[in-house]
Amino acid sequence: MSTSPSVSLPGETMRRSFMRHRRPSATSELTSIVNKTRRKSNIASQNSPTKTKTKAIVTEIPTHSTMDSASKTPSGNQISNFGFAFDIDGVLMQKSTPIPGASECLRYLHDKEIPFILLTNGGGKTESARIQDLSEKLKVPLTLDNFVQAHTPFRTLEHLKGKTILVTGGDPIKCREISKSYGFKSVVIPGDLHVHHRSIWPFHYYPLDDAYRPEDYADDLPKPVREPGVDTEDTLKIDAIFVFNDPRDWALDIQIITDLLISRQGYLGTRSNKNGDKSLPNAGWQQDGQPQIYFSHQDLHWSTGYHMPRLGQGAFQGALCGVWDLMTKGKPLVKTTIGKPHAETYFYAERVIHHYRKLVLGEEGDRSNKLKRVWMVGDNTNSDIKGANDFSGKSSAQWPSMLVRTGVWHPERDGEPNPKPTAGIFDDVMHAVKYALEFETKELGKEGKDGWTDF
C-alpha cells in the first residue's frame, strides 16, 4: 500500500479513521476491477463493432467528515425520506455566477435538513478549493461529504501512487496539485516534457497567454526522455495516463499520449515491435505494457457563459480516438472512463448520499425513515438524465430525473430531449426543486404528516 497523500485535505485524519472501519476490501475491490480492465485490454477482440473500449471503475467513498452522526440531536424538522443530486454547471452555476434561485434552493434544503449532494463531471481544482469557492458563491455551507467531482475517484488508485504518471487537463499547475493531493508522488505534465525536449512537438507556441508558459511552471523530469542509442532503463517511463478535465493544448497532448500508447512498456521515445502484429489480440496494439489511460468523464459539451454549449473532455476523447483509429487502421482504443452517465458513478453517488444522510439526520433518523427517492437535477441528457434513468441502485431508492433549461439542453436547438427525463422538464433549478417538494408533501399528506409547503 502506498504512503498517505503528500497534501492532506481538511479532515484527512477523520477520513483515514473512517476508512479503517469500513470493509477491508475497498482497495482490493478497485484493484480487481482495474485488473479486469487490463486483462480485457490484453484480449481485446479484433471483431468488436465499436471503435473504442470503455471501462469504468468503482470506488469507495473518501470521507472527510468532521460531523458525528451518532451525536446528532433532533432539530424539529420533518425527517425527509428523499434527497437531491445536483449537477453544477448549467444547473446551479453559469460559468462563475449562481443561476437565479440556486442559492435559495440549497439554503432551504440545508436549513430543512433535506440531504443533497453535488454530482458534477467538472473538475480541475482540488475538492477543498472547489467547495470553498462554491460555498462562497452560493452562500450555503457545503462540505466534502456531499461533493463529488469527476476525478475524485482517482484518489483510490493506490497501486499507481508510487509510480510515475502523466496528467493533463486544464490548468497544468492545478492538475499537478490535485494529483499530489490524491497521493501521487511522481507527476509529469505535458509542459514538463516540452520544456525539456522541445522537438517532441515542434509546433508548440504561446501567442496569447503568457501565464501558462511551461517555462514558468515546468518541473524537472524524473528521468530523461529516451534518445536513440541510450539504455531504455535509464529513461523516462510513464505507468498511467490521466485526463483530469478539459485539456487546453489538444495537439501537444494527443502527440504525447499516442507516443506512450505505441511505446514499449511506457518508455517515452520507444516503439513496440508488437504494434500491428496480426497474430496478437487487437493486432498487437496496447499489448506491450503500455500505460493505461483514464478519462474522468466523456461529456461532449458543457455550459459556459457563451450562448451555445462548448466542446468538453468528450470532444478531446473523440479527437484522440480519431487519431488512434487512423494510426491503427481501426483498432479499438482500450481506455477507462468514469463520470456520469456510467452506472459506477451513480453507485458511488448512492453511497455518498446515504452516508451524508446519516450525518445530517443521525443514525436513528436514517434507520427510522429509509431513503426512497433521489431527485437528479441536470442539464445534460447524455450524462445527468441518461445516468439517472438507467441506474438501478443497491438500495430501493428511485432516481427520478429532472431536466432544466438553463444549461446544455435547449428545446429550440436540440428538439425533444433524448433520453427523456422521468420527472419532467423545468425552467430552472428552483422550479424543479419546488415540484419535487410539492410531490413529497403530497406523499407525506397521505400519512397524515406535514410537508414542505413554505418553499
Short mmCIF file of C-alpha atoms in Angstrom, two decimals:
data_model
loop_
_atom_site.label_atom_id
_atom_site.label_comp_id
_atom_site.label_asym_id
_atom_site.label_seq_id
_atom_site.Cartn_x
_atom_site.Cartn_y
_atom_site.Cartn_z
CA MET A 1 0.00 0.00 0.00
CA SER A 2 1.27 3.49 -0.78
CA THR A 3 2.02 6.19 1.70
CA SER A 4 -0.55 8.82 2.62
CA PRO A 5 -1.12 11.82 0.31
CA SER A 6 1.60 14.47 0.37
CA VAL A 7 -1.04 17.19 0.52
CA SER A 8 -3.72 16.50 3.11
CA LEU A 9 -7.22 17.80 2.60
CA PRO A 10 -9.30 19.10 5.52
CA GLY A 11 -10.44 16.23 7.70
CA GLU A 12 -7.94 13.79 6.19
CA THR A 13 -7.28 12.24 9.60
CA MET A 14 -11.01 11.64 10.02
CA ARG A 15 -11.16 10.16 6.52
CA ARG A 16 -8.40 7.68 7.27
CA SER A 17 -10.09 6.75 10.54
CA PHE A 18 -13.39 6.23 8.75
CA MET A 19 -11.79 4.13 6.03
CA ARG A 20 -10.07 1.90 8.59
CA HIS A 21 -13.50 0.99 9.94
CA ARG A 22 -15.05 0.30 6.56
CA ARG A 23 -14.99 -3.12 4.96
CA PRO A 24 -11.35 -4.04 4.24
CA SER A 25 -11.88 -4.86 0.58
CA ALA A 26 -12.04 -1.25 -0.64
CA THR A 27 -8.64 -1.24 -2.30
CA SER A 28 -8.82 -4.85 -3.40
CA GLU A 29 -12.24 -4.24 -4.98
CA LEU A 30 -10.91 -1.38 -7.09
CA THR A 31 -7.70 -3.23 -7.91
CA SER A 32 -9.74 -6.21 -9.06
CA ILE A 33 -11.78 -4.04 -11.40
CA VAL A 34 -8.70 -2.30 -12.81
CA ASN A 35 -7.01 -5.68 -13.29
CA LYS A 36 -10.07 -6.91 -15.17
CA THR A 37 -9.74 -3.88 -17.43
CA ARG A 38 -6.11 -4.76 -18.06
CA ARG A 39 -6.93 -8.39 -18.80
CA LYS A 40 -9.62 -7.31 -21.25
CA SER A 41 -7.14 -4.97 -22.94
CA ASN A 42 -4.89 -7.98 -23.49
CA ILE A 43 -7.65 -9.96 -25.20
CA ALA A 44 -9.45 -7.14 -26.99
CA SER A 45 -11.42 -8.63 -29.84
CA GLN A 46 -10.49 -7.61 -33.36
CA ASN A 47 -14.10 -8.10 -34.37
CA SER A 48 -15.59 -5.58 -31.94
CA PRO A 49 -18.33 -3.48 -33.60
CA THR A 50 -17.19 -0.37 -31.73
CA LYS A 51 -14.05 1.64 -32.25
CA THR A 52 -13.27 2.10 -28.56
CA LYS A 53 -13.40 0.03 -25.44
CA THR A 54 -14.67 1.98 -22.46
CA LYS A 55 -14.38 0.68 -18.92
CA ALA A 56 -15.49 2.27 -15.70
CA ILE A 57 -14.22 1.89 -12.16
CA VAL A 58 -16.00 1.64 -8.84
CA THR A 59 -14.63 3.34 -5.78
CA GLU A 60 -15.27 3.61 -2.07
CA ILE A 61 -16.36 6.90 -0.56
CA PRO A 62 -13.49 9.15 0.52
CA THR A 63 -14.90 10.73 3.68
CA HIS A 64 -13.65 13.91 5.28
CA SER A 65 -16.45 14.47 7.74
CA THR A 66 -15.99 16.45 10.92
CA MET A 67 -19.59 15.67 11.92
CA ASP A 68 -20.57 12.92 14.32
CA SER A 69 -23.80 11.26 13.21
CA ALA A 70 -24.11 9.36 16.47
CA SER A 71 -24.37 12.63 18.42
CA LYS A 72 -26.89 14.23 16.07
CA THR A 73 -29.83 15.71 18.02
CA PRO A 74 -33.39 16.21 16.73
CA SER A 75 -33.95 19.66 15.20
CA GLY A 76 -37.72 19.65 14.93
CA ASN A 77 -37.61 19.43 11.13
CA GLN A 78 -39.74 16.87 9.36
CA ILE A 79 -37.44 13.94 8.55
CA SER A 80 -37.33 13.52 4.79
CA ASN A 81 -37.24 10.19 3.02
CA PHE A 82 -35.84 11.77 -0.13
CA GLY A 83 -32.84 13.76 -1.27
CA PHE A 84 -31.37 15.57 -4.27
CA ALA A 85 -28.36 15.20 -6.55
CA PHE A 86 -27.47 18.39 -8.42
CA ASP A 87 -25.22 18.89 -11.38
CA ILE A 88 -23.35 22.19 -11.06
CA ASP A 89 -22.59 23.85 -14.42
CA GLY A 90 -25.85 24.79 -16.11
CA VAL A 91 -27.94 23.86 -13.06
CA LEU A 92 -26.54 25.78 -10.08
CA MET A 93 -23.90 27.90 -11.79
CA GLN A 94 -23.50 29.63 -15.14
CA LYS A 95 -19.75 29.96 -15.54
CA SER A 96 -18.84 31.57 -12.16
CA THR A 97 -22.22 33.11 -11.38
CA PRO A 98 -25.05 31.38 -9.49
CA ILE A 99 -28.16 30.77 -11.57
CA PRO A 100 -31.11 32.70 -10.10
CA GLY A 101 -32.80 30.64 -7.40
CA ALA A 102 -29.93 28.20 -6.94
CA SER A 103 -28.69 29.66 -3.66
CA GLU A 104 -32.20 29.83 -2.24
CA CYS A 105 -32.83 26.18 -3.11
CA LEU A 106 -29.69 24.90 -1.45
CA ARG A 107 -30.19 27.13 1.59
CA TYR A 108 -33.73 25.83 2.06
CA LEU A 109 -32.65 22.20 1.76
CA HIS A 110 -29.78 22.80 4.16
CA ASP A 111 -31.99 24.51 6.74
CA LYS A 112 -34.67 21.82 6.48
CA GLU A 113 -32.03 19.06 6.72
CA ILE A 114 -33.03 17.56 3.39
CA PRO A 115 -29.88 15.76 2.18
CA PHE A 116 -28.38 16.73 -1.15
CA ILE A 117 -25.14 16.10 -2.99
CA LEU A 118 -23.37 17.91 -5.79
CA LEU A 119 -22.51 15.41 -8.52
CA THR A 120 -20.51 17.01 -11.30
CA ASN A 121 -18.49 15.94 -14.30
CA GLY A 122 -16.49 19.10 -13.76
CA GLY A 123 -13.11 19.30 -12.12
CA GLY A 124 -9.75 20.97 -12.41
CA LYS A 125 -9.47 22.05 -8.75
CA THR A 126 -8.92 20.19 -5.52
CA GLU A 127 -12.16 19.22 -3.82
CA SER A 128 -11.43 21.50 -0.88
CA ALA A 129 -10.76 24.51 -3.14
CA ARG A 130 -13.91 23.89 -5.19
CA ILE A 131 -16.05 23.51 -2.08
CA GLN A 132 -14.74 26.75 -0.62
CA ASP A 133 -15.39 28.59 -3.88
CA LEU A 134 -18.92 27.19 -4.30
CA SER A 135 -19.83 27.81 -0.66
CA GLU A 136 -18.87 31.47 -1.02
CA LYS A 137 -20.67 31.99 -4.32
CA LEU A 138 -23.81 30.02 -3.47
CA LYS A 139 -23.86 31.34 0.11
CA VAL A 140 -24.57 27.95 1.63
CA PRO A 141 -22.25 25.75 3.70
CA LEU A 142 -21.00 22.79 1.68
CA THR A 143 -18.66 20.02 2.77
CA LEU A 144 -16.56 17.32 1.17
CA ASP A 145 -19.13 14.81 2.41
CA ASN A 146 -21.70 15.88 -0.18
CA PHE A 147 -19.44 16.72 -3.10
CA VAL A 148 -18.20 14.50 -5.94
CA GLN A 149 -16.09 15.77 -8.84
CA ALA A 150 -15.38 13.79 -11.98
CA HIS A 151 -11.82 12.91 -10.99
CA THR A 152 -12.43 12.34 -7.26
CA PRO A 153 -12.37 8.51 -7.63
CA PHE A 154 -8.81 8.61 -8.98
CA ARG A 155 -7.58 9.11 -5.42
CA THR A 156 -8.31 5.44 -4.69
CA LEU A 157 -5.86 4.01 -7.25
CA GLU A 158 -3.32 3.06 -4.61
CA HIS A 159 -1.26 0.78 -6.86
CA LEU A 160 -0.22 3.75 -9.00
CA LYS A 161 0.77 6.21 -6.27
CA GLY A 162 4.37 5.03 -6.20
CA LYS A 163 4.62 5.12 -10.00
CA THR A 164 5.23 7.92 -12.50
CA ILE A 165 2.05 9.20 -14.12
CA LEU A 166 1.24 11.67 -16.91
CA VAL A 167 -1.59 14.06 -16.07
CA THR A 168 -3.26 16.50 -18.43
CA GLY A 169 -6.27 18.78 -18.18
CA GLY A 170 -6.96 22.48 -17.92
CA ASP A 171 -4.68 24.47 -15.63
CA PRO A 172 -1.45 22.41 -15.61
CA ILE A 173 -0.36 23.70 -12.21
CA LYS A 174 -3.66 22.68 -10.63
CA CYS A 175 -3.64 19.29 -12.34
CA ARG A 176 -0.33 18.55 -10.68
CA GLU A 177 -1.61 19.90 -7.36
CA ILE A 178 -4.73 17.71 -7.49
CA SER A 179 -2.69 14.63 -8.36
CA LYS A 180 -0.37 15.17 -5.43
CA SER A 181 -3.30 15.81 -3.09
CA TYR A 182 -4.54 12.35 -4.09
CA GLY A 183 -1.20 10.86 -3.09
CA PHE A 184 0.55 10.50 -6.46
CA LYS A 185 4.23 11.25 -5.85
CA SER A 186 5.75 11.41 -9.33
CA VAL A 187 3.59 13.54 -11.63
CA VAL A 188 4.57 14.63 -15.14
CA ILE A 189 2.52 17.05 -17.24
CA PRO A 190 2.91 17.67 -21.00
CA GLY A 191 4.53 21.06 -20.38
CA ASP A 192 7.37 19.40 -18.47
CA LEU A 193 8.15 17.25 -21.49
CA HIS A 194 8.03 20.13 -23.94
CA VAL A 195 10.32 22.36 -21.88
CA HIS A 196 12.95 19.64 -21.52
CA HIS A 197 12.56 18.20 -25.01
CA ARG A 198 11.38 20.90 -27.45
CA SER A 199 11.41 18.68 -30.51
CA ILE A 200 8.75 16.39 -29.02
CA TRP A 201 6.19 18.80 -30.52
CA PRO A 202 7.80 21.37 -32.86
CA PHE A 203 4.63 23.41 -33.49
CA HIS A 204 4.01 24.33 -29.87
CA TYR A 205 3.83 28.07 -29.10
CA TYR A 206 2.01 30.50 -26.77
CA PRO A 207 0.80 33.60 -28.62
CA LEU A 208 -1.83 34.82 -26.18
CA ASP A 209 -1.47 33.73 -22.58
CA ASP A 210 1.96 34.12 -21.04
CA ALA A 211 0.57 32.98 -17.68
CA TYR A 212 0.64 29.37 -18.85
CA ARG A 213 4.04 29.24 -20.50
CA PRO A 214 5.57 25.90 -19.45
CA GLU A 215 8.86 27.63 -18.63
CA ASP A 216 7.09 29.20 -15.65
CA TYR A 217 5.76 26.02 -14.09
CA ALA A 218 7.64 23.04 -15.53
CA ASP A 219 9.25 20.57 -13.13
CA ASP A 220 12.35 18.53 -13.75
CA LEU A 221 11.66 15.12 -15.27
CA PRO A 222 12.25 12.04 -13.07
CA LYS A 223 14.42 10.68 -15.90
CA PRO A 224 15.28 11.99 -19.38
CA VAL A 225 13.29 11.11 -22.48
CA ARG A 226 14.94 8.28 -24.37
CA GLU A 227 17.21 9.15 -27.28
CA PRO A 228 18.47 6.65 -29.87
CA GLY A 229 21.35 4.60 -28.53
CA VAL A 230 20.54 5.22 -24.85
CA ASP A 231 19.75 2.33 -22.49
CA THR A 232 15.97 2.28 -22.02
CA GLU A 233 16.19 1.52 -18.29
CA ASP A 234 17.80 4.93 -17.71
CA THR A 235 14.99 6.88 -19.39
CA LEU A 236 11.50 8.14 -18.56
CA LYS A 237 8.81 5.51 -18.06
CA ILE A 238 5.13 6.50 -17.68
CA ASP A 239 2.93 3.97 -15.86
CA ALA A 240 -0.51 5.60 -16.32
CA ILE A 241 -2.14 8.49 -18.17
CA PHE A 242 -4.88 10.62 -16.59
CA VAL A 243 -7.14 13.20 -18.22
CA PHE A 244 -8.48 15.16 -15.25
CA ASN A 245 -10.60 17.74 -17.07
CA ASP A 246 -10.81 19.55 -20.42
CA PRO A 247 -7.29 19.81 -21.93
CA ARG A 248 -6.24 23.14 -23.43
CA ASP A 249 -3.49 22.12 -25.85
CA TRP A 250 -5.01 19.18 -27.71
CA ALA A 251 -2.23 18.86 -30.28
CA LEU A 252 0.61 18.52 -27.77
CA ASP A 253 -1.42 16.23 -25.53
CA ILE A 254 -2.54 13.91 -28.34
CA GLN A 255 1.03 13.66 -29.62
CA ILE A 256 2.44 12.67 -26.22
CA ILE A 257 -0.43 10.31 -25.35
CA THR A 258 -0.21 8.45 -28.66
CA ASP A 259 3.58 8.26 -28.27
CA LEU A 260 3.01 6.45 -24.98
CA LEU A 261 0.26 4.20 -26.33
CA ILE A 262 2.56 2.87 -29.06
CA SER A 263 5.62 2.70 -26.80
CA ARG A 264 7.38 -0.30 -25.35
CA GLN A 265 6.20 -0.66 -21.73
CA GLY A 266 5.59 3.08 -21.35
CA TYR A 267 9.13 4.24 -22.13
CA LEU A 268 8.64 7.53 -23.95
CA GLY A 269 10.59 7.65 -27.20
CA THR A 270 10.30 3.92 -27.91
CA ARG A 271 8.02 1.98 -30.23
CA SER A 272 6.74 -1.52 -29.52
CA ASN A 273 7.53 -4.15 -32.13
CA LYS A 274 4.18 -5.75 -31.29
CA ASN A 275 2.21 -2.89 -32.88
CA GLY A 276 0.39 -4.17 -35.96
CA ASP A 277 1.19 -7.83 -35.30
CA LYS A 278 -1.98 -9.56 -36.50
CA SER A 279 -1.08 -12.76 -34.67
CA LEU A 280 -1.73 -10.94 -31.38
CA PRO A 281 -5.02 -9.73 -29.86
CA ASN A 282 -6.05 -6.31 -31.14
CA ALA A 283 -3.33 -6.68 -33.80
CA GLY A 284 -0.72 -6.08 -31.14
CA TRP A 285 -1.87 -2.58 -30.19
CA GLN A 286 -1.68 -1.88 -26.44
CA GLN A 287 -0.30 -5.38 -25.88
CA ASP A 288 3.20 -4.47 -24.67
CA GLY A 289 2.77 -3.00 -21.19
CA GLN A 290 1.78 0.47 -22.36
CA PRO A 291 0.25 2.74 -19.71
CA GLN A 292 -3.48 2.52 -19.05
CA ILE A 293 -5.35 5.72 -19.94
CA TYR A 294 -8.04 7.09 -17.61
CA PHE A 295 -10.66 9.73 -18.50
CA SER A 296 -12.66 11.42 -15.75
CA HIS A 297 -15.75 11.76 -17.98
CA GLN A 298 -16.87 11.91 -21.60
CA ASP A 299 -19.19 14.92 -21.84
CA LEU A 300 -19.10 16.19 -25.41
CA HIS A 301 -20.49 19.61 -24.44
CA TRP A 302 -20.77 21.74 -21.34
CA SER A 303 -22.45 25.00 -20.44
CA THR A 304 -20.35 28.18 -20.21
CA GLY A 305 -21.06 31.90 -20.41
CA TYR A 306 -21.43 31.62 -24.19
CA HIS A 307 -24.93 31.28 -25.61
CA MET A 308 -24.12 27.87 -27.15
CA PRO A 309 -22.53 24.84 -25.43
CA ARG A 310 -18.77 24.47 -25.78
CA LEU A 311 -16.74 21.34 -26.51
CA GLY A 312 -15.58 19.45 -23.45
CA GLN A 313 -13.44 16.48 -22.48
CA GLY A 314 -15.61 14.14 -24.53
CA ALA A 315 -14.59 16.06 -27.65
CA PHE A 316 -10.93 15.69 -26.75
CA GLN A 317 -11.51 11.98 -26.19
CA GLY A 318 -13.17 11.78 -29.61
CA ALA A 319 -10.25 13.56 -31.25
CA LEU A 320 -7.76 11.20 -29.62
CA CYS A 321 -9.82 8.18 -30.68
CA GLY A 322 -9.97 9.55 -34.23
CA VAL A 323 -6.20 9.83 -34.42
CA TRP A 324 -5.83 6.37 -32.87
CA ASP A 325 -8.25 4.96 -35.44
CA LEU A 326 -6.08 6.32 -38.26
CA MET A 327 -2.84 5.12 -36.68
CA THR A 328 -4.08 1.56 -36.03
CA LYS A 329 -6.33 1.16 -39.09
CA GLY A 330 -9.47 0.92 -36.98
CA LYS A 331 -8.38 -1.00 -33.89
CA PRO A 332 -10.18 -0.07 -30.64
CA LEU A 333 -8.58 2.16 -28.05
CA VAL A 334 -8.75 0.44 -24.66
CA LYS A 335 -9.44 3.07 -22.01
CA THR A 336 -11.03 3.54 -18.62
CA THR A 337 -13.77 6.17 -18.32
CA ILE A 338 -15.61 7.26 -15.20
CA GLY A 339 -18.14 10.04 -14.54
CA LYS A 340 -21.78 10.39 -15.49
CA PRO A 341 -23.63 8.56 -17.10
CA HIS A 342 -21.69 5.45 -16.07
CA ALA A 343 -23.52 3.30 -13.54
CA GLU A 344 -20.45 3.07 -11.33
CA THR A 345 -20.54 6.82 -10.77
CA TYR A 346 -24.17 6.58 -9.69
CA PHE A 347 -23.36 3.69 -7.36
CA TYR A 348 -20.67 5.90 -5.91
CA ALA A 349 -23.13 8.79 -5.58
CA GLU A 350 -25.66 6.49 -3.94
CA ARG A 351 -23.16 5.57 -1.24
CA VAL A 352 -22.20 9.22 -0.79
CA ILE A 353 -25.77 10.42 -0.24
CA HIS A 354 -26.57 7.53 2.11
CA HIS A 355 -23.52 8.36 4.18
CA TYR A 356 -24.23 12.10 4.12
CA ARG A 357 -27.83 11.44 5.11
CA LYS A 358 -26.65 9.71 8.27
CA LEU A 359 -24.53 12.73 9.09
CA VAL A 360 -27.47 15.09 8.59
CA LEU A 361 -30.25 13.05 10.22
CA GLY A 362 -28.27 10.90 12.63
CA GLU A 363 -28.21 7.13 12.75
CA GLU A 364 -31.68 6.89 14.26
CA GLY A 365 -33.24 9.28 11.76
CA ASP A 366 -31.73 7.32 8.91
CA ARG A 367 -32.88 3.95 10.26
CA SER A 368 -36.43 5.05 11.05
CA ASN A 369 -37.11 6.67 7.68
CA LYS A 370 -35.35 4.96 4.79
CA LEU A 371 -34.39 6.90 1.68
CA LYS A 372 -36.98 6.40 -1.07
CA ARG A 373 -36.02 8.90 -3.78
CA VAL A 374 -33.05 10.91 -5.01
CA TRP A 375 -34.14 13.65 -7.41
CA MET A 376 -31.41 14.07 -10.04
CA VAL A 377 -31.42 17.62 -11.42
CA GLY A 378 -29.30 18.10 -14.53
CA ASP A 379 -28.92 19.98 -17.80
CA ASN A 380 -27.30 17.30 -19.97
CA THR A 381 -29.44 14.50 -21.37
CA ASN A 382 -26.44 12.33 -22.24
CA SER A 383 -24.93 12.35 -18.75
CA ASP A 384 -27.30 13.54 -16.00
CA ILE A 385 -30.56 12.23 -17.42
CA LYS A 386 -29.31 9.05 -19.04
CA GLY A 387 -27.33 8.12 -15.94
CA ALA A 388 -30.28 8.55 -13.59
CA ASN A 389 -32.75 6.85 -15.96
CA ASP A 390 -30.53 3.79 -16.38
CA PHE A 391 -29.50 3.49 -12.75
CA SER A 392 -30.74 0.68 -10.55
CA GLY A 393 -29.02 1.01 -7.21
CA LYS A 394 -28.26 -1.40 -4.42
CA SER A 395 -30.82 0.31 -2.20
CA SER A 396 -34.52 0.59 -3.04
CA ALA A 397 -34.29 4.35 -3.66
CA GLN A 398 -35.56 5.60 -7.00
CA TRP A 399 -33.69 8.23 -9.04
CA PRO A 400 -36.26 10.37 -10.91
CA SER A 401 -34.54 12.66 -13.41
CA MET A 402 -35.29 16.37 -13.92
CA LEU A 403 -34.03 18.38 -16.89
CA VAL A 404 -33.57 22.16 -16.67
CA ARG A 405 -33.45 24.69 -19.50
CA THR A 406 -30.57 26.75 -18.09
CA GLY A 407 -27.68 24.64 -19.38
CA VAL A 408 -26.61 22.39 -22.24
CA TRP A 409 -30.05 21.34 -23.46
CA HIS A 410 -32.25 23.89 -25.28
CA PRO A 411 -35.54 22.83 -26.93
CA GLU A 412 -35.29 25.30 -29.82
CA ARG A 413 -31.89 23.98 -30.81
CA ASP A 414 -31.98 20.35 -29.66
CA GLY A 415 -35.64 19.39 -30.04
CA GLU A 416 -37.18 16.75 -27.80
CA PRO A 417 -34.76 15.50 -25.15
CA ASN A 418 -33.38 12.03 -25.70
CA PRO A 419 -33.49 10.32 -23.32
CA LYS A 420 -36.47 11.99 -21.70
CA PRO A 421 -36.37 12.96 -18.03
CA THR A 422 -38.71 10.81 -15.96
CA ALA A 423 -39.88 13.67 -13.72
CA GLY A 424 -40.18 16.38 -16.35
CA ILE A 425 -38.58 19.48 -17.85
CA PHE A 426 -38.27 22.69 -15.81
CA ASP A 427 -37.31 26.29 -16.45
CA ASP A 428 -34.62 26.23 -13.77
CA VAL A 429 -33.48 24.53 -10.59
CA MET A 430 -35.94 26.44 -8.41
CA HIS A 431 -38.92 25.17 -10.39
CA ALA A 432 -37.51 21.64 -10.29
CA VAL A 433 -37.00 21.68 -6.52
CA LYS A 434 -40.42 23.22 -5.96
CA TYR A 435 -42.04 20.44 -7.97
CA ALA A 436 -40.19 17.76 -6.02
CA LEU A 437 -41.10 19.32 -2.66
CA GLU A 438 -44.76 19.53 -3.65
CA PHE A 439 -44.68 15.88 -4.70
CA GLU A 440 -43.08 14.82 -1.42
CA THR A 441 -45.52 16.95 0.59
CA LYS A 442 -48.44 15.15 -1.06
CA GLU A 443 -46.83 11.81 -0.28
CA LEU A 444 -46.50 12.78 3.38
CA GLY A 445 -50.07 14.06 3.41
CA LYS A 446 -51.23 10.52 2.69
CA GLU A 447 -49.67 9.57 6.01
CA GLY A 448 -51.24 12.49 7.83
CA LYS A 449 -47.96 14.36 8.17
CA ASP A 450 -46.94 17.90 7.34
CA GLY A 451 -44.60 18.52 4.44
CA TRP A 452 -42.67 21.36 2.88
CA THR A 453 -45.23 23.99 1.91
CA ASP A 454 -43.16 27.04 2.85
CA PHE A 455 -40.77 26.98 -0.10
#
